[in-house]
């Protein structure tokens, strides 16, 4: 039961990421933009050979894949160490983060680049895996913060 919620978050994030990328690869031409909300939000199929925002392209796919694998393994070790301290929601969020990281690693190993396609007018192009990592991390941190705040309130005698 301990790993079930992590596995659910992982599988859902990974599947949603890979399915959306396959839809984009099969239905959009490279660099083609499809407006969804005018200039604010659209889809544009691009290849990201770097990491976040296309940075570190010069490292190459092999080095970036090795670094990503080390990060995923490190997350698994940390998550396993703290598994008994995580709430059910935190386990789910952790799985979503891992699924997002794995989604981009799968692209790198399969294609040599990451498929990005969500374009906001004020932000670099990203994908579902990136969203899973960012949103999962934000929710996990918020959950930690909330738990600590509640714990501090109990410790000081104030129930908030």
Coordinates of C-alpha atoms in Angstrom, one line a residue:
X1 CA 0.0 0.0 0.0
X2 CA 2.9 2.3 0.7
X3 CA 4.0 2.4 -2.9
X4 CA 0.6 2.2 -4.5
X5 CA -0.1 5.9 -4.5
X6 CA 3.5 6.7 -5.8
X7 CA 2.9 4.1 -8.6
X8 CA -0.5 5.6 -9.5
X9 CA 1.0 9.1 -9.7
X10 CA 3.9 7.8 -11.7
X11 CA 1.9 5.8 -14.2
X12 CA -0.7 8.5 -14.8
X13 CA 1.9 11.3 -15.3
X14 CA 4.0 9.1 -17.6
X15 CA 1.1 7.9 -19.7
X16 CA -0.5 11.3 -20.0
X17 CA 2.9 12.8 -21.0
X18 CA 3.7 10.1 -23.6
X19 CA 0.2 10.1 -25.1
X20 CA 0.1 13.8 -25.5
X21 CA 3.6 13.8 -27.1
X22 CA 2.5 11.0 -29.5
X23 CA -0.6 13.1 -30.5
X24 CA 1.6 16.1 -31.2
X25 CA 4.2 14.2 -33.1
X26 CA 1.6 12.5 -35.3
X27 CA -0.6 15.6 -35.9
X28 CA 1.6 18.7 -35.9
X29 CA 4.4 19.6 -38.3
X30 CA 7.6 20.7 -36.7
X31 CA 7.5 24.3 -35.5
X32 CA 3.8 24.6 -36.5
X33 CA 1.7 26.6 -34.1
X34 CA -2.0 26.0 -33.4
X35 CA -3.7 28.8 -31.4
X36 CA -5.9 27.7 -28.5
X37 CA -6.4 31.0 -26.7
X38 CA -5.2 33.5 -29.3
X39 CA -1.6 34.5 -28.8
X40 CA -1.8 33.6 -25.1
X41 CA -1.8 29.8 -25.4
X42 CA -1.1 27.5 -28.2
X43 CA 0.6 24.3 -29.3
X44 CA 3.9 24.4 -31.2
X45 CA 5.8 21.2 -31.8
X46 CA 9.6 21.6 -31.0
X47 CA 12.5 19.5 -30.1
X48 CA 14.3 20.4 -26.9
X49 CA 17.9 19.0 -26.9
X50 CA 18.8 20.7 -23.6
X51 CA 17.3 20.7 -20.2
X52 CA 14.9 23.3 -18.8
X53 CA 14.4 26.2 -21.3
X54 CA 16.8 24.5 -23.7
X55 CA 19.8 25.1 -21.4
X56 CA 22.9 22.9 -21.4
X57 CA 22.4 21.6 -25.0
X58 CA 26.1 21.3 -25.4
X59 CA 26.2 18.5 -22.8
X60 CA 24.6 16.1 -25.3
X61 CA 21.9 13.6 -25.0
X62 CA 24.1 10.9 -23.2
X63 CA 25.3 13.2 -20.5
X64 CA 21.9 14.8 -19.9
X65 CA 20.3 11.3 -19.8
X66 CA 22.9 10.1 -17.2
X67 CA 22.3 13.2 -15.1
X68 CA 18.5 12.7 -15.3
X69 CA 18.9 9.1 -14.3
X70 CA 21.0 10.0 -11.3
X71 CA 18.4 12.6 -10.3
X72 CA 15.6 10.0 -10.6
X73 CA 17.5 7.4 -8.6
X74 CA 18.3 10.0 -6.0
X75 CA 14.7 10.9 -5.7
X76 CA 13.8 7.3 -5.3
X77 CA 16.3 6.9 -2.5
X78 CA 15.1 10.0 -0.7
X79 CA 11.4 9.0 -1.2
X80 CA 12.1 5.5 0.1
X81 CA 13.9 6.9 3.2
X82 CA 10.9 9.2 4.0
X83 CA 8.1 6.9 2.8
X84 CA 6.7 6.4 6.3
X85 CA 6.5 10.2 6.9
X86 CA 4.7 11.1 3.7
X87 CA 0.9 11.5 3.7
X88 CA -1.2 9.8 1.0
X89 CA -1.3 13.0 -1.0
X90 CA 2.4 13.5 -0.7
X91 CA 3.0 10.0 -2.0
X92 CA 0.8 10.8 -5.0
X93 CA 2.6 14.1 -5.7
X94 CA 5.9 12.3 -5.4
X95 CA 4.8 9.8 -8.0
X96 CA 3.7 12.6 -10.4
X97 CA 7.1 14.2 -10.1
X98 CA 8.9 10.9 -10.8
X99 CA 6.5 10.2 -13.7
X100 CA 7.3 13.6 -15.3
X101 CA 11.0 13.1 -14.9
X102 CA 10.7 9.6 -16.5
X103 CA 8.6 11.0 -19.4
X104 CA 11.4 13.3 -20.4
X105 CA 14.0 10.7 -19.9
X106 CA 12.0 8.3 -22.2
X107 CA 12.0 10.9 -24.9
X108 CA 15.8 11.5 -24.6
X109 CA 16.6 7.8 -24.8
X110 CA 14.0 7.1 -27.6
X111 CA 14.5 10.2 -29.7
X112 CA 17.6 12.0 -28.6
X113 CA 15.5 15.1 -27.6
X114 CA 12.4 16.0 -25.6
X115 CA 9.2 16.8 -27.4
X116 CA 7.8 20.2 -26.2
X117 CA 4.6 21.7 -27.4
X118 CA 2.7 23.9 -24.9
X119 CA 3.4 27.5 -25.7
X120 CA 2.5 30.4 -23.6
X121 CA 3.2 33.9 -24.9
X122 CA 5.4 34.8 -21.9
X123 CA 7.1 31.4 -21.2
X124 CA 9.4 28.9 -23.0
X125 CA 7.7 26.0 -24.7
X126 CA 7.2 23.0 -22.4
X127 CA 5.3 19.7 -22.1
X128 CA 3.1 17.7 -19.8
X129 CA 6.1 16.0 -18.1
X130 CA 7.5 19.5 -17.2
X131 CA 4.1 20.5 -15.8
X132 CA 4.0 17.3 -13.7
X133 CA 7.4 18.1 -12.3
X134 CA 6.6 21.7 -11.5
X135 CA 3.0 21.2 -10.2
X136 CA 3.9 18.0 -8.3
X137 CA 6.8 19.8 -6.6
X138 CA 4.7 22.9 -5.8
X139 CA 2.0 20.7 -4.3
X140 CA 4.5 18.6 -2.3
X141 CA 6.1 21.7 -0.9
X142 CA 2.8 23.2 -0.1
X143 CA 1.8 20.0 1.7
X144 CA 5.0 20.0 3.7
X145 CA 4.6 23.7 4.6
X146 CA 1.0 23.1 5.7
X147 CA 1.9 20.1 7.8
X148 CA 4.7 22.0 9.5
X149 CA 2.4 25.0 10.1
X150 CA -0.2 22.8 11.7
X151 CA 2.4 21.0 13.8
X152 CA 3.9 24.3 15.0
X153 CA 0.4 25.5 16.0
X154 CA -0.2 22.3 18.0
X155 CA 3.2 22.6 19.6
X156 CA 2.6 26.2 20.8
X157 CA -0.9 25.2 22.0
X158 CA -2.7 27.1 19.2
X159 CA -4.9 25.0 17.0
X160 CA -5.0 26.8 13.6

